[in-house]
Coordinates of C-alpha atoms in Angstrom, one line a residue:
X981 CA 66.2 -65.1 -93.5
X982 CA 64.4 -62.6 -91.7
X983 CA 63.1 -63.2 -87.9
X984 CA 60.5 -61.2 -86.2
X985 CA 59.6 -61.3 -82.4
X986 CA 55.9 -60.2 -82.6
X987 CA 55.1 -60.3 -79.2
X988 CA 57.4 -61.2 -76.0
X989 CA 55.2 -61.9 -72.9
X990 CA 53.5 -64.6 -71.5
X991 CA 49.2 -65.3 -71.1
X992 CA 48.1 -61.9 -70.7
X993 CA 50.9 -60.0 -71.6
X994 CA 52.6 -57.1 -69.7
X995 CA 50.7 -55.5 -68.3
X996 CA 48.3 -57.8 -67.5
X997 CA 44.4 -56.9 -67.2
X998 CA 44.2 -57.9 -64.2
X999 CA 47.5 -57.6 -62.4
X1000 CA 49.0 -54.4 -60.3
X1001 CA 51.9 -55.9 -59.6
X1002 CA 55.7 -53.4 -59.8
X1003 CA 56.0 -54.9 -63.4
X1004 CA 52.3 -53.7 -64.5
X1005 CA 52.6 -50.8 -62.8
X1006 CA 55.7 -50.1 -64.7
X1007 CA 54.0 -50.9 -68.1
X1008 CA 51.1 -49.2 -67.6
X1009 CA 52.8 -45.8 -67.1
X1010 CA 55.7 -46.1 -69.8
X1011 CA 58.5 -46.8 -67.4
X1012 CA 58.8 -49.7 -68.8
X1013 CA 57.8 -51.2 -72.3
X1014 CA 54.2 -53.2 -73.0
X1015 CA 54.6 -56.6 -74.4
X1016 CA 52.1 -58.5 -76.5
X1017 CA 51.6 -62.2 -76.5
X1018 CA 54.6 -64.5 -77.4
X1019 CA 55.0 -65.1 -81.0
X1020 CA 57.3 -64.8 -84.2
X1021 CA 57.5 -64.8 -87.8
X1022 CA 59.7 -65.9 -90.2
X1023 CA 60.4 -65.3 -93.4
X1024 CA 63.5 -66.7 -96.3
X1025 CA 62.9 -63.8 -98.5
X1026 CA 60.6 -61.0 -96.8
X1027 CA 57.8 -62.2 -98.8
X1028 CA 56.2 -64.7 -97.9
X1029 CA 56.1 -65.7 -94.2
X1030 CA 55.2 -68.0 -91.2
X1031 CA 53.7 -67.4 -88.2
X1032 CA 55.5 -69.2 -85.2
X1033 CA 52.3 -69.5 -82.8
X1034 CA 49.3 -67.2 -83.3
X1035 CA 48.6 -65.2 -79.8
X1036 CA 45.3 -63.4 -79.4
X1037 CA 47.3 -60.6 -80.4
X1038 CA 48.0 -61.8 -83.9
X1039 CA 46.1 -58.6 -85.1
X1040 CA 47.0 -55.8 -83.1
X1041 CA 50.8 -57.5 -84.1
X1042 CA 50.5 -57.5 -87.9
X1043 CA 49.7 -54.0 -87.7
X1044 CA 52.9 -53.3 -86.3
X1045 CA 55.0 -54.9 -88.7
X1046 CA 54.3 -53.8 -92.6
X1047 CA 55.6 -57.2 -94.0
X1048 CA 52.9 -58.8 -92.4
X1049 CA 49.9 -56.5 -93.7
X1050 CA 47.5 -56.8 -96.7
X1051 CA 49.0 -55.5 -100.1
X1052 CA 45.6 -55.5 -102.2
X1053 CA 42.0 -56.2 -100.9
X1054 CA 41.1 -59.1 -98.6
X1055 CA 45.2 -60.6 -99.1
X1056 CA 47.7 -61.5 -96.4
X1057 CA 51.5 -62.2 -97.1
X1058 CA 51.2 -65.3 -94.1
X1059 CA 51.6 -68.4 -95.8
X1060 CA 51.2 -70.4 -93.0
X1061 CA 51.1 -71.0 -88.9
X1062 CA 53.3 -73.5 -86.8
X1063 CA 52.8 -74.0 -83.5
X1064 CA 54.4 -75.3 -80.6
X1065 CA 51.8 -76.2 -78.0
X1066 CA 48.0 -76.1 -77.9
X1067 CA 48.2 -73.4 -74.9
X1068 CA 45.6 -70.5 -75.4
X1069 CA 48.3 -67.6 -75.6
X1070 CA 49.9 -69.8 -78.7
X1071 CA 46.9 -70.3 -80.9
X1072 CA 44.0 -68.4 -79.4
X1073 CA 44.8 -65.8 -82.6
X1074 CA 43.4 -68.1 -85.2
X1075 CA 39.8 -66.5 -84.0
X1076 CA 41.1 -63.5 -85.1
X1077 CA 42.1 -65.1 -88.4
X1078 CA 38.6 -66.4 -89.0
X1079 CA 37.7 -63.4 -91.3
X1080 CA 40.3 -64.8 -94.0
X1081 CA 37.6 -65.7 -96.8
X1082 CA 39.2 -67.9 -99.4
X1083 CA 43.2 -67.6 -98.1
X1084 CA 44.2 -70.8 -97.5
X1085 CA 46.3 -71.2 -94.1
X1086 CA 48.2 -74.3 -93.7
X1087 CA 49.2 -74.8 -90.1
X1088 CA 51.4 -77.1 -88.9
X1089 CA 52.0 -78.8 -85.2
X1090 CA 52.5 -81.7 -83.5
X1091 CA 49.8 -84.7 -83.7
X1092 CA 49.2 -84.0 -80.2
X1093 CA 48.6 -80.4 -80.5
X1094 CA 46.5 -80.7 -83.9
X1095 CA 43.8 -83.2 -82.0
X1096 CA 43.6 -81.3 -79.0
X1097 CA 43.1 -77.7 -80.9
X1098 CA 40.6 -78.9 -83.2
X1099 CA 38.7 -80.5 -80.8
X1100 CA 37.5 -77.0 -79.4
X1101 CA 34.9 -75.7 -81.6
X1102 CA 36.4 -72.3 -82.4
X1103 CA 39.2 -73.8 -84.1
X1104 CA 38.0 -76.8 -85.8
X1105 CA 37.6 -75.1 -89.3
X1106 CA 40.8 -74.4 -89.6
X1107 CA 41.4 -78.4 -90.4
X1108 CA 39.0 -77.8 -93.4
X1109 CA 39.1 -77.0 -96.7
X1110 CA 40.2 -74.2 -97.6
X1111 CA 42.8 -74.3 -95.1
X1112 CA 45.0 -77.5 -94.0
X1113 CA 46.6 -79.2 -90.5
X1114 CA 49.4 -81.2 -91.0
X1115 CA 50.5 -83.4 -87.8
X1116 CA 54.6 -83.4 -88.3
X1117 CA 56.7 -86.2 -87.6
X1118 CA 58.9 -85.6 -84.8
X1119 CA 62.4 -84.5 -85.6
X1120 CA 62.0 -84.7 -89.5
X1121 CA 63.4 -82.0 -91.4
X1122 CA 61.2 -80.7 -94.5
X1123 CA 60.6 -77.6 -97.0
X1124 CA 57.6 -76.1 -95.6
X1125 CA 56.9 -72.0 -96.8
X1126 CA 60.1 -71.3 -98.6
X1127 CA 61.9 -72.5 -95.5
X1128 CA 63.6 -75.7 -93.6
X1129 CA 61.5 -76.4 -90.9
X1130 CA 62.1 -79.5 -88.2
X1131 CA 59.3 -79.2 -85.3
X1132 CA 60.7 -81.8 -82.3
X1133 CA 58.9 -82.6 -78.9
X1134 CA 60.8 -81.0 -76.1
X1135 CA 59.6 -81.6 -72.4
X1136 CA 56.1 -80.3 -71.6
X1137 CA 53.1 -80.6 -70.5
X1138 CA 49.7 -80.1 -72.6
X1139 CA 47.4 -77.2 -71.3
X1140 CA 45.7 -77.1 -68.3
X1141 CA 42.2 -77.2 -70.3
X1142 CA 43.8 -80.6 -71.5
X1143 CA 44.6 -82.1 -68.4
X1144 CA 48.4 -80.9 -67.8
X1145 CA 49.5 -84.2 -69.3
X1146 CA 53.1 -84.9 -70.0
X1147 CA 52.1 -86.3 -73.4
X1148 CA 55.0 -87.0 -76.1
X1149 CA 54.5 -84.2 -78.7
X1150 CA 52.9 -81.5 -75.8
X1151 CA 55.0 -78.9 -76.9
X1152 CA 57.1 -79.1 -80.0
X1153 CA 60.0 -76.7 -80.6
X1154 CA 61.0 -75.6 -84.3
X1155 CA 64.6 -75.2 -85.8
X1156 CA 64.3 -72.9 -88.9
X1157 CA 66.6 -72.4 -91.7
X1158 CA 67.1 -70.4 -94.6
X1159 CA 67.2 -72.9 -98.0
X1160 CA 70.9 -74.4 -97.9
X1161 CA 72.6 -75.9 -94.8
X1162 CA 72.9 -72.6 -92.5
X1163 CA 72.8 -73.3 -88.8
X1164 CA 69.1 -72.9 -87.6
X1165 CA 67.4 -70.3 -85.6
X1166 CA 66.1 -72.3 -82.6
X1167 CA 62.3 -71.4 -81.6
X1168 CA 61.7 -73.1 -78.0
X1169 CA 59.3 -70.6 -76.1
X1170 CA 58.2 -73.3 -73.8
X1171 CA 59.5 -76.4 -72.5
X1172 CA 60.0 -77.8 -68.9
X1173 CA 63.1 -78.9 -68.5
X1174 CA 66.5 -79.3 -70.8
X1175 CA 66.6 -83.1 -72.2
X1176 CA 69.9 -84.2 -74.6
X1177 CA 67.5 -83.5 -78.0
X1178 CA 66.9 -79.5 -76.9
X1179 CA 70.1 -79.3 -75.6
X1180 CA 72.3 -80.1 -78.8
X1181 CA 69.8 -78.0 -80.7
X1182 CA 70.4 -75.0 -78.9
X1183 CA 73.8 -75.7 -79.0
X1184 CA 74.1 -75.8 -82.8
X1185 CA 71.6 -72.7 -83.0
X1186 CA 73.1 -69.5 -84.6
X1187 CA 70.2 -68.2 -82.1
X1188 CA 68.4 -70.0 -79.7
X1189 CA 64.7 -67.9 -78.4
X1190 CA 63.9 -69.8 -75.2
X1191 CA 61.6 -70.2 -72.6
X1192 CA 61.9 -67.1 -69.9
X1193 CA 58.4 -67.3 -67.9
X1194 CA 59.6 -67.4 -64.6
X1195 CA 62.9 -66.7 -62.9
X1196 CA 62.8 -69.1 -60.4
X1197 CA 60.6 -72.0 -59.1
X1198 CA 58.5 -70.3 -56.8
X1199 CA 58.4 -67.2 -58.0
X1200 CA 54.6 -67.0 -58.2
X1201 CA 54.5 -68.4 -54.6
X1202 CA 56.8 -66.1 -53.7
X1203 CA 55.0 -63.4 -55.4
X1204 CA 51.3 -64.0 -54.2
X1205 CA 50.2 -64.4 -57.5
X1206 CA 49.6 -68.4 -57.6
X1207 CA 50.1 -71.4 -55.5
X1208 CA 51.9 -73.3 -58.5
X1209 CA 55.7 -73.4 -59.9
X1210 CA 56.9 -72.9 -62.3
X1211 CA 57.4 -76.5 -63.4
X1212 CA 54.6 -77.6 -61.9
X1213 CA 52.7 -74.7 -65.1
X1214 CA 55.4 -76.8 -67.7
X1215 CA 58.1 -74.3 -67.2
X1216 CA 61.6 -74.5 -66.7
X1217 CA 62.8 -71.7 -64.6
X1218 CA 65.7 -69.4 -66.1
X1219 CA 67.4 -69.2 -62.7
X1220 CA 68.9 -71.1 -59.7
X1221 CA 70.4 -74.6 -59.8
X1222 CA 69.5 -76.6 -63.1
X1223 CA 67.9 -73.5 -64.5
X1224 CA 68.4 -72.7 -67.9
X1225 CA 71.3 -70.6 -67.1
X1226 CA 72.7 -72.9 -65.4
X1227 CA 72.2 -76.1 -67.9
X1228 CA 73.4 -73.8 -71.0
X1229 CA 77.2 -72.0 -69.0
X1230 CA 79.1 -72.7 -71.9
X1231 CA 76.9 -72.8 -74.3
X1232 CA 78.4 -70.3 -77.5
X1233 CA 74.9 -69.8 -79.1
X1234 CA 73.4 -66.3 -78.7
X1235 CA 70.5 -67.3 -76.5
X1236 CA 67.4 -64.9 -75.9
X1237 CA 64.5 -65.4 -73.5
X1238 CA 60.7 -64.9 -74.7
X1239 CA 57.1 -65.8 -73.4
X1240 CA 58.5 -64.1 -70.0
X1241 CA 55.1 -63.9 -67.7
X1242 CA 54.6 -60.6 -66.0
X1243 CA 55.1 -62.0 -62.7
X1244 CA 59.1 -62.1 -64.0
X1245 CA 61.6 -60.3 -61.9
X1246 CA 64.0 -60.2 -65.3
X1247 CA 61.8 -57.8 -66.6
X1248 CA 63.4 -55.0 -64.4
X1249 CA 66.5 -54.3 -66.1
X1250 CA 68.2 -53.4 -62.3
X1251 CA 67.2 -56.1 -60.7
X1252 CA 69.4 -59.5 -59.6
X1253 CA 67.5 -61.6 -62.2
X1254 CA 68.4 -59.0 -64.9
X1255 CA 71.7 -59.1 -63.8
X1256 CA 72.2 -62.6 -63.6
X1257 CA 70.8 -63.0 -67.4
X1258 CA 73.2 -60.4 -68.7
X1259 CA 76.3 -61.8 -67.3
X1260 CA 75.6 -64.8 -68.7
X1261 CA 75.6 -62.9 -72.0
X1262 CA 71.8 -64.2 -72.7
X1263 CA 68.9 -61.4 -73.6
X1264 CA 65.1 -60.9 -72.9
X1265 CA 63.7 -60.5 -75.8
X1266 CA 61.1 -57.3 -76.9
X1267 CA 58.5 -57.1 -79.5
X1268 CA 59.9 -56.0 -82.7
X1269 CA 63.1 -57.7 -81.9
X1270 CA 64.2 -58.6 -85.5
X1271 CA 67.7 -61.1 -86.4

């Protein structure tokens, strides 16, 4: 099985449009690496593959990453999309998909995430013929693109265009395996807070990609950048007392942070947050990042 961070940042990316702040700054001049927009892809036999969320950078993304790009005219090797919350920066690539003439995508998500995404006009087609939306049962395992797939709810909220509702099925993580009984790659780029379902997931994970927005709770307080939290956004800080760090010591699985907002003081490698993440033997993840 072959696994592909496309893009590891947040809404907005690093750097951000609109945003000066040290991490931008650092971006923007090549101190530091750009990110794109959180996503993956996944694939059992380098063929065929899935989309894990579909970022408004899906394009610039595929071009990128050869596996992913067209082998004969108007063709794409994606089978098929699965997504894990209805947030813009997760799905707001399937405008960019709308050029796909007669390929057939079939996405998959949570009810939840299905009725509130094809409710907005720009996505609605995508529950038509050709394509196809399956709503997933929660916590079912199944044989979906050449691949085991189980999609679970996992604390959340549902986007702020929604309502910020803590809705069962919000956010969905995926476990993916290869065909066989391999332990699963864990794909949870957002969830607020660690419940006993996440928790034993990550812990039978051969790698677990988690949520790394923010550092800590206030950090965009802190920052000037927002007067919310992190949890207050659905996020469950990586730091300070029941952070993830903090829920997961112990923990053997390799675990690796993605969707990390720009805001994120884990993004420069000297910094306490960086520190903090590496002694803990956890990773920030970087697009092109491949298991």
């Amino acid at each position: 099985m072959i696994f592909r961070i496309l893009g590891s940042a947040a809404g907005g990316g690093v750097p951000q449009w609109n945003c000066a702040c040290a991490n931008c700054i650092a971006a923007r001049s090549g101190v530091a690496p750009r990110r794109t927009q959180s996503g993956a892809a996944v694939s059992a036999d380098g063929d065929r593959w899935l989309l894990l969320n579909c970022s408004p950078d899906i394009a610039a993304q595929i071009e990128t990453f050869a596996p992913l790009q067209p082998r004969s005219l108007r063709d794409t090797p994606i089978d098929g999309i699965a997504l894990t919350d209805a947030n813009v920066d997760h799905l707001g690539g399937l405008a960019a998909l709308r050029q796909s003439g007669k390929h057939r995508f079939a996405i998959c998500s949570s009810p939840v995430v299905r009725d509130i995404a094809v409710a907005q006009t720009a996505f609605a087609p995508f529950e038509r013929e050709p394509h196809r939306w399956d709503a997933l049962a929660d916590g079912e395992w199944g044989e979906r693109f050449g691949l085991r797939l189980r999609g679970f709810s996992v604390p959340g909220t549902t986007p702020g265009y929604a309502g910020r509702r803590e809705d069962p099925g919000a956010v969905f993580a995926y476990e993916i395996g290869a065909p066989g009984n391999g332990a699963p790659i864990l794909f949870a780029p957002v969830f607020s807070a660690i419940d006993g379902p996440l928790f034993e997931a990550i812990s039978r994970a051969t790698v677990a990609i988690l949520d790394g927005s923010f550092f800590s709770h206030d950090e965009l307080l802190a920052g000037g950048f927002m007067e919310k939290t992190a949890r207050q956004l659905g996020h469950s800080p990586v730091g300070g007392s029941g952070g993830t760090l903090d829920r997961l010591r112990g923990v053997r699985t390799r675990i690796v942070f993605t969707h990390v907002n720009n805001s994120n003081p884990m993004l420069d490698p000297s910094s306490a947050a960086a520190v903090d993440v590496r002694r803990a033997g956890a990773e920030i993840a970087y697009d092109g990042m491949t298991f």
